[in-house]
């Protein structure tokens, strides 16, 4: 299975600038999607592979900063490089505080844009990799029985088998069997590794999650 290609989404209401940016980005091998407004982007959504958004600050309807806030509200991770012909310091501070990669004032150097886009794609690749790893972890956790989840939640707090047996009202042998199954199904080689997995899954100590 081949990895999805990197895509740069350019949102700018100036057609000439859109085309110029599209030409520049395609010249270095990127897939490019050119859009005129935030509403066009919201209709199309983000591509599957690594993505970076090149976003004009001032747009008809919703502004670039409005879109940044909307993505944050929806918890959609998408690196943004802002471009503007009317930049001011408060605006750039707001964009950077919101997590923007860069805030470039037109006219900017082609290389400055390309550098910022590369940083954005590297950040998005890392986020996508983390999401994929977390999805695999969740699938392993979902394969546990309710009792195994209870045992896992207690094991990672450092409780001994006999203490867990007393907590759950079962024999110590039963706890050992469940513990072994948990380690096997979670593909954990050690207790510290299992504890890190529980941390990533945000398991509350002693409060097993149910899928």
PDB file of C-alpha atoms in Angstrom:
ATOM      1  CA  UNK A   1       0.000   0.000   0.000  1.00  0.00           C
ATOM      2  CA  UNK A   2       1.558   3.304  -1.074  1.00  0.00           C
ATOM      3  CA  UNK A   3       1.463   6.266   1.280  1.00  0.00           C
ATOM      4  CA  UNK A   4      -0.930   9.083   0.394  1.00  0.00           C
ATOM      5  CA  UNK A   5       0.905  11.975  -1.297  1.00  0.00           C
ATOM      6  CA  UNK A   6       1.561  15.269   0.459  1.00  0.00           C
ATOM      7  CA  UNK A   7      -1.014  17.909  -0.470  1.00  0.00           C
ATOM      8  CA  UNK A   8      -0.821  21.681  -0.161  1.00  0.00           C
ATOM      9  CA  UNK A   9      -4.179  23.455  -0.001  1.00  0.00           C
ATOM     10  CA  UNK A  10      -4.023  27.101  -1.067  1.00  0.00           C
ATOM     11  CA  UNK A  11      -6.968  29.323  -0.074  1.00  0.00           C
ATOM     12  CA  UNK A  12      -6.763  32.813  -1.591  1.00  0.00           C
ATOM     13  CA  UNK A  13      -9.520  34.869  -3.226  1.00  0.00           C
ATOM     14  CA  UNK A  14      -7.061  36.392  -5.743  1.00  0.00           C
ATOM     15  CA  UNK A  15      -7.043  34.051  -8.752  1.00  0.00           C
ATOM     16  CA  UNK A  16      -3.671  35.255 -10.053  1.00  0.00           C
ATOM     17  CA  UNK A  17      -1.979  34.644  -6.679  1.00  0.00           C
ATOM     18  CA  UNK A  18      -3.673  31.230  -6.382  1.00  0.00           C
ATOM     19  CA  UNK A  19      -2.344  30.154  -9.766  1.00  0.00           C
ATOM     20  CA  UNK A  20       1.153  31.525  -9.087  1.00  0.00           C
ATOM     21  CA  UNK A  21       1.358  29.669  -5.765  1.00  0.00           C
ATOM     22  CA  UNK A  22      -0.027  26.521  -7.364  1.00  0.00           C
ATOM     23  CA  UNK A  23       2.626  26.677 -10.089  1.00  0.00           C
ATOM     24  CA  UNK A  24       5.414  27.190  -7.529  1.00  0.00           C
ATOM     25  CA  UNK A  25       4.285  24.316  -5.317  1.00  0.00           C
ATOM     26  CA  UNK A  26       3.750  21.915  -8.234  1.00  0.00           C
ATOM     27  CA  UNK A  27       7.234  22.754  -9.535  1.00  0.00           C
ATOM     28  CA  UNK A  28       8.751  21.109  -6.436  1.00  0.00           C
ATOM     29  CA  UNK A  29       6.510  18.035  -6.673  1.00  0.00           C
ATOM     30  CA  UNK A  30       3.562  18.774  -4.396  1.00  0.00           C
ATOM     31  CA  UNK A  31      -0.055  17.853  -5.040  1.00  0.00           C
ATOM     32  CA  UNK A  32      -1.917  21.165  -4.921  1.00  0.00           C
ATOM     33  CA  UNK A  33      -5.549  22.062  -4.302  1.00  0.00           C
ATOM     34  CA  UNK A  34      -6.521  25.680  -5.114  1.00  0.00           C
ATOM     35  CA  UNK A  35      -9.583  27.178  -3.390  1.00  0.00           C
ATOM     36  CA  UNK A  36     -11.089  30.676  -3.314  1.00  0.00           C
ATOM     37  CA  UNK A  37     -12.821  30.651   0.072  1.00  0.00           C
ATOM     38  CA  UNK A  38     -13.103  29.006   3.488  1.00  0.00           C
ATOM     39  CA  UNK A  39     -16.530  27.623   2.557  1.00  0.00           C
ATOM     40  CA  UNK A  40     -14.964  25.816  -0.435  1.00  0.00           C
ATOM     41  CA  UNK A  41     -12.485  24.186   1.964  1.00  0.00           C
ATOM     42  CA  UNK A  42     -15.149  23.213   4.500  1.00  0.00           C
ATOM     43  CA  UNK A  43     -17.101  21.491   1.718  1.00  0.00           C
ATOM     44  CA  UNK A  44     -14.078  19.484   0.527  1.00  0.00           C
ATOM     45  CA  UNK A  45     -12.406  18.639   3.865  1.00  0.00           C
ATOM     46  CA  UNK A  46      -8.801  17.605   4.433  1.00  0.00           C
ATOM     47  CA  UNK A  47      -7.054  14.987   2.260  1.00  0.00           C
ATOM     48  CA  UNK A  48      -5.953  11.641   3.733  1.00  0.00           C
ATOM     49  CA  UNK A  49      -2.191  12.171   3.497  1.00  0.00           C
ATOM     50  CA  UNK A  50       0.150  14.795   4.975  1.00  0.00           C
ATOM     51  CA  UNK A  51      -1.335  18.230   4.357  1.00  0.00           C
ATOM     52  CA  UNK A  52      -0.399  21.873   4.835  1.00  0.00           C
ATOM     53  CA  UNK A  53      -2.737  24.808   4.426  1.00  0.00           C
ATOM     54  CA  UNK A  54      -1.493  28.026   2.779  1.00  0.00           C
ATOM     55  CA  UNK A  55      -4.140  30.474   3.899  1.00  0.00           C
ATOM     56  CA  UNK A  56      -4.807  34.122   3.107  1.00  0.00           C
ATOM     57  CA  UNK A  57      -5.756  36.070   6.226  1.00  0.00           C
ATOM     58  CA  UNK A  58      -8.383  38.265   4.558  1.00  0.00           C
ATOM     59  CA  UNK A  59     -11.025  36.367   2.598  1.00  0.00           C
ATOM     60  CA  UNK A  60     -14.637  37.021   1.593  1.00  0.00           C
ATOM     61  CA  UNK A  61     -16.995  35.557   4.194  1.00  0.00           C
ATOM     62  CA  UNK A  62     -14.994  33.700   6.852  1.00  0.00           C
ATOM     63  CA  UNK A  63     -11.433  34.968   7.249  1.00  0.00           C
ATOM     64  CA  UNK A  64      -8.321  32.833   7.525  1.00  0.00           C
ATOM     65  CA  UNK A  65      -8.201  33.496  11.264  1.00  0.00           C
ATOM     66  CA  UNK A  66     -11.862  32.427  11.518  1.00  0.00           C
ATOM     67  CA  UNK A  67     -10.933  29.119   9.858  1.00  0.00           C
ATOM     68  CA  UNK A  68      -7.992  28.648  12.230  1.00  0.00           C
ATOM     69  CA  UNK A  69     -10.328  29.089  15.215  1.00  0.00           C
ATOM     70  CA  UNK A  70     -12.926  26.753  13.653  1.00  0.00           C
ATOM     71  CA  UNK A  71     -10.362  23.983  13.075  1.00  0.00           C
ATOM     72  CA  UNK A  72      -9.171  24.354  16.672  1.00  0.00           C
ATOM     73  CA  UNK A  73     -12.766  24.175  17.950  1.00  0.00           C
ATOM     74  CA  UNK A  74     -13.391  21.003  15.925  1.00  0.00           C
ATOM     75  CA  UNK A  75     -10.037  19.575  17.089  1.00  0.00           C
ATOM     76  CA  UNK A  76      -8.890  19.187  13.462  1.00  0.00           C
ATOM     77  CA  UNK A  77      -5.100  19.182  13.282  1.00  0.00           C
ATOM     78  CA  UNK A  78      -3.909  21.010  10.183  1.00  0.00           C
ATOM     79  CA  UNK A  79      -0.681  23.025   9.910  1.00  0.00           C
ATOM     80  CA  UNK A  80      -1.296  26.533   8.577  1.00  0.00           C
ATOM     81  CA  UNK A  81       1.030  28.957   6.786  1.00  0.00           C
ATOM     82  CA  UNK A  82      -0.671  32.371   6.715  1.00  0.00           C
ATOM     83  CA  UNK A  83      -0.077  34.780   3.837  1.00  0.00           C
ATOM     84  CA  UNK A  84      -1.331  38.358   3.716  1.00  0.00           C
ATOM     85  CA  UNK A  85      -0.938  41.641   1.893  1.00  0.00           C
ATOM     86  CA  UNK A  86      -2.293  43.580   4.876  1.00  0.00           C
ATOM     87  CA  UNK A  87      -0.509  42.052   7.854  1.00  0.00           C
ATOM     88  CA  UNK A  88      -0.287  43.799  11.185  1.00  0.00           C
ATOM     89  CA  UNK A  89       1.454  42.746  14.373  1.00  0.00           C
ATOM     90  CA  UNK A  90      -1.676  41.914  16.454  1.00  0.00           C
ATOM     91  CA  UNK A  91      -2.950  39.757  13.594  1.00  0.00           C
ATOM     92  CA  UNK A  92       0.338  37.875  13.264  1.00  0.00           C
ATOM     93  CA  UNK A  93       0.542  37.388  17.045  1.00  0.00           C
ATOM     94  CA  UNK A  94      -3.002  35.944  17.048  1.00  0.00           C
ATOM     95  CA  UNK A  95      -2.130  33.589  14.171  1.00  0.00           C
ATOM     96  CA  UNK A  96       1.079  32.345  15.799  1.00  0.00           C
ATOM     97  CA  UNK A  97      -0.607  31.899  19.196  1.00  0.00           C
ATOM     98  CA  UNK A  98      -3.181  29.768  17.396  1.00  0.00           C
ATOM     99  CA  UNK A  99      -0.369  27.459  16.271  1.00  0.00           C
ATOM    100  CA  UNK A 100       0.403  28.786  12.767  1.00  0.00           C
ATOM    101  CA  UNK A 101       3.696  27.641  11.229  1.00  0.00           C
ATOM    102  CA  UNK A 102       4.489  31.033   9.691  1.00  0.00           C
ATOM    103  CA  UNK A 103       2.956  34.421   8.917  1.00  0.00           C
ATOM    104  CA  UNK A 104       4.263  35.741   5.591  1.00  0.00           C
ATOM    105  CA  UNK A 105       3.546  39.230   4.268  1.00  0.00           C
ATOM    106  CA  UNK A 106       3.198  39.599   0.481  1.00  0.00           C
ATOM    107  CA  UNK A 107       5.381  39.866  -1.468  1.00  0.00           C
ATOM    108  CA  UNK A 108       7.396  37.072   0.182  1.00  0.00           C
ATOM    109  CA  UNK A 109      10.299  35.010  -1.139  1.00  0.00           C
ATOM    110  CA  UNK A 110       9.331  31.707  -2.745  1.00  0.00           C
ATOM    111  CA  UNK A 111      11.890  29.916  -0.590  1.00  0.00           C
ATOM    112  CA  UNK A 112      10.378  31.301   2.625  1.00  0.00           C
ATOM    113  CA  UNK A 113       7.019  29.803   1.656  1.00  0.00           C
ATOM    114  CA  UNK A 114       8.551  26.466   0.650  1.00  0.00           C
ATOM    115  CA  UNK A 115      10.530  26.276   3.902  1.00  0.00           C
ATOM    116  CA  UNK A 116       7.369  26.938   5.944  1.00  0.00           C
ATOM    117  CA  UNK A 117       5.401  24.338   3.961  1.00  0.00           C
ATOM    118  CA  UNK A 118       8.094  21.697   4.581  1.00  0.00           C
ATOM    119  CA  UNK A 119       7.921  22.418   8.337  1.00  0.00           C
ATOM    120  CA  UNK A 120       4.128  22.116   8.208  1.00  0.00           C
ATOM    121  CA  UNK A 121       4.213  18.800   6.350  1.00  0.00           C
ATOM    122  CA  UNK A 122       6.786  17.365   8.774  1.00  0.00           C
ATOM    123  CA  UNK A 123       4.508  18.322  11.675  1.00  0.00           C
ATOM    124  CA  UNK A 124       1.457  16.783   9.974  1.00  0.00           C
ATOM    125  CA  UNK A 125       3.311  13.539   9.156  1.00  0.00           C
ATOM    126  CA  UNK A 126       4.259  13.211  12.825  1.00  0.00           C
ATOM    127  CA  UNK A 127       0.665  13.835  13.906  1.00  0.00           C
ATOM    128  CA  UNK A 128      -0.712  11.294  11.400  1.00  0.00           C
ATOM    129  CA  UNK A 129       1.854   8.686  12.545  1.00  0.00           C
ATOM    130  CA  UNK A 130       0.853   9.262  16.176  1.00  0.00           C
ATOM    131  CA  UNK A 131      -2.828   8.933  15.291  1.00  0.00           C
ATOM    132  CA  UNK A 132      -2.161   5.681  13.443  1.00  0.00           C
ATOM    133  CA  UNK A 133      -0.208   4.259  16.400  1.00  0.00           C
ATOM    134  CA  UNK A 134      -2.987   5.299  18.788  1.00  0.00           C
ATOM    135  CA  UNK A 135      -5.629   3.652  16.578  1.00  0.00           C
ATOM    136  CA  UNK A 136      -3.614   0.394  16.672  1.00  0.00           C
ATOM    137  CA  UNK A 137      -3.365   0.681  20.461  1.00  0.00           C
ATOM    138  CA  UNK A 138      -7.111   1.267  20.784  1.00  0.00           C
ATOM    139  CA  UNK A 139      -7.811  -1.788  18.614  1.00  0.00           C
ATOM    140  CA  UNK A 140      -5.640  -3.915  20.923  1.00  0.00           C
ATOM    141  CA  UNK A 141      -7.422  -2.517  23.980  1.00  0.00           C
ATOM    142  CA  UNK A 142     -10.816  -3.206  22.378  1.00  0.00           C
ATOM    143  CA  UNK A 143      -9.804  -6.874  22.014  1.00  0.00           C
ATOM    144  CA  UNK A 144      -9.587  -7.238  25.819  1.00  0.00           C
ATOM    145  CA  UNK A 145     -12.514  -8.695  27.747  1.00  0.00           C
ATOM    146  CA  UNK A 146     -14.161  -6.444  30.382  1.00  0.00           C
ATOM    147  CA  UNK A 147     -12.357  -8.392  33.142  1.00  0.00           C
ATOM    148  CA  UNK A 148      -8.995  -8.063  31.367  1.00  0.00           C
ATOM    149  CA  UNK A 149      -9.532  -4.298  31.172  1.00  0.00           C
ATOM    150  CA  UNK A 150     -10.204  -4.218  34.903  1.00  0.00           C
ATOM    151  CA  UNK A 151      -7.003  -6.169  35.545  1.00  0.00           C
ATOM    152  CA  UNK A 152      -4.993  -3.913  33.208  1.00  0.00           C
ATOM    153  CA  UNK A 153      -6.266  -0.752  34.911  1.00  0.00           C
ATOM    154  CA  UNK A 154      -5.143  -2.127  38.293  1.00  0.00           C
ATOM    155  CA  UNK A 155      -1.858  -3.682  37.106  1.00  0.00           C
ATOM    156  CA  UNK A 156      -0.564  -0.367  35.733  1.00  0.00           C
ATOM    157  CA  UNK A 157      -1.058   1.282  39.135  1.00  0.00           C
ATOM    158  CA  UNK A 158       1.577  -1.117  40.495  1.00  0.00           C
ATOM    159  CA  UNK A 159      -0.749  -3.301  42.537  1.00  0.00           C
ATOM    160  CA  UNK A 160       0.363  -6.865  43.174  1.00  0.00           C
ATOM    161  CA  UNK A 161      -1.541  -9.902  41.885  1.00  0.00           C
ATOM    162  CA  UNK A 162      -2.802 -10.787  45.379  1.00  0.00           C
ATOM    163  CA  UNK A 163      -4.015  -7.199  45.914  1.00  0.00           C
ATOM    164  CA  UNK A 164      -5.818  -7.229  42.559  1.00  0.00           C
ATOM    165  CA  UNK A 165      -7.352 -10.603  43.435  1.00  0.00           C
ATOM    166  CA  UNK A 166      -8.702  -9.108  46.666  1.00  0.00           C
ATOM    167  CA  UNK A 167      -9.973  -6.004  44.813  1.00  0.00           C
ATOM    168  CA  UNK A 168     -11.857  -8.080  42.254  1.00  0.00           C
ATOM    169  CA  UNK A 169     -12.888 -10.961  44.497  1.00  0.00           C
ATOM    170  CA  UNK A 170     -11.148 -13.611  42.380  1.00  0.00           C
ATOM    171  CA  UNK A 171      -8.233 -16.004  42.920  1.00  0.00           C
ATOM    172  CA  UNK A 172      -4.619 -14.950  42.441  1.00  0.00           C
ATOM    173  CA  UNK A 173      -4.261 -17.625  39.726  1.00  0.00           C
ATOM    174  CA  UNK A 174      -7.150 -16.034  37.807  1.00  0.00           C
ATOM    175  CA  UNK A 175      -5.436 -12.626  38.014  1.00  0.00           C
ATOM    176  CA  UNK A 176      -2.184 -14.147  36.704  1.00  0.00           C
ATOM    177  CA  UNK A 177      -4.026 -15.652  33.717  1.00  0.00           C
ATOM    178  CA  UNK A 178      -5.778 -12.353  32.932  1.00  0.00           C
ATOM    179  CA  UNK A 179      -2.533 -10.427  33.369  1.00  0.00           C
ATOM    180  CA  UNK A 180      -0.754 -12.732  30.921  1.00  0.00           C
ATOM    181  CA  UNK A 181      -3.600 -12.305  28.402  1.00  0.00           C
ATOM    182  CA  UNK A 182      -3.435  -8.519  28.765  1.00  0.00           C
ATOM    183  CA  UNK A 183       0.324  -8.448  28.096  1.00  0.00           C
ATOM    184  CA  UNK A 184      -0.110 -10.706  25.071  1.00  0.00           C
ATOM    185  CA  UNK A 185      -3.086  -8.888  23.511  1.00  0.00           C
ATOM    186  CA  UNK A 186      -1.567  -5.441  24.098  1.00  0.00           C
ATOM    187  CA  UNK A 187       1.800  -6.623  22.697  1.00  0.00           C
ATOM    188  CA  UNK A 188       3.488  -5.222  25.803  1.00  0.00           C
ATOM    189  CA  UNK A 189       6.938  -6.602  26.670  1.00  0.00           C
ATOM    190  CA  UNK A 190       7.083  -5.127  30.172  1.00  0.00           C
ATOM    191  CA  UNK A 191       4.980  -3.493  32.862  1.00  0.00           C
ATOM    192  CA  UNK A 192       6.460  -0.003  32.181  1.00  0.00           C
ATOM    193  CA  UNK A 193       5.513  -0.396  28.499  1.00  0.00           C
ATOM    194  CA  UNK A 194       1.963  -1.406  29.481  1.00  0.00           C
ATOM    195  CA  UNK A 195       1.790   1.613  31.797  1.00  0.00           C
ATOM    196  CA  UNK A 196       2.823   3.916  28.914  1.00  0.00           C
ATOM    197  CA  UNK A 197       0.080   2.358  26.772  1.00  0.00           C
ATOM    198  CA  UNK A 198      -2.498   2.972  29.521  1.00  0.00           C
ATOM    199  CA  UNK A 199      -1.289   6.566  29.735  1.00  0.00           C
ATOM    200  CA  UNK A 200      -1.755   7.070  25.981  1.00  0.00           C
ATOM    201  CA  UNK A 201      -5.222   5.521  26.228  1.00  0.00           C
ATOM    202  CA  UNK A 202      -5.904   7.822  29.205  1.00  0.00           C
ATOM    203  CA  UNK A 203      -7.067   4.962  31.406  1.00  0.00           C
ATOM    204  CA  UNK A 204      -8.105   6.256  34.796  1.00  0.00           C
ATOM    205  CA  UNK A 205      -6.418   4.187  37.563  1.00  0.00           C
ATOM    206  CA  UNK A 206      -8.769   1.500  38.764  1.00  0.00           C
ATOM    207  CA  UNK A 207     -11.550   2.685  36.449  1.00  0.00           C
ATOM    208  CA  UNK A 208     -11.559   0.449  33.380  1.00  0.00           C
ATOM    209  CA  UNK A 209     -12.793   1.875  30.101  1.00  0.00           C
ATOM    210  CA  UNK A 210     -15.433   0.163  28.073  1.00  0.00           C
ATOM    211  CA  UNK A 211     -15.536   0.574  24.335  1.00  0.00           C
TER     212      UNK A 211
END
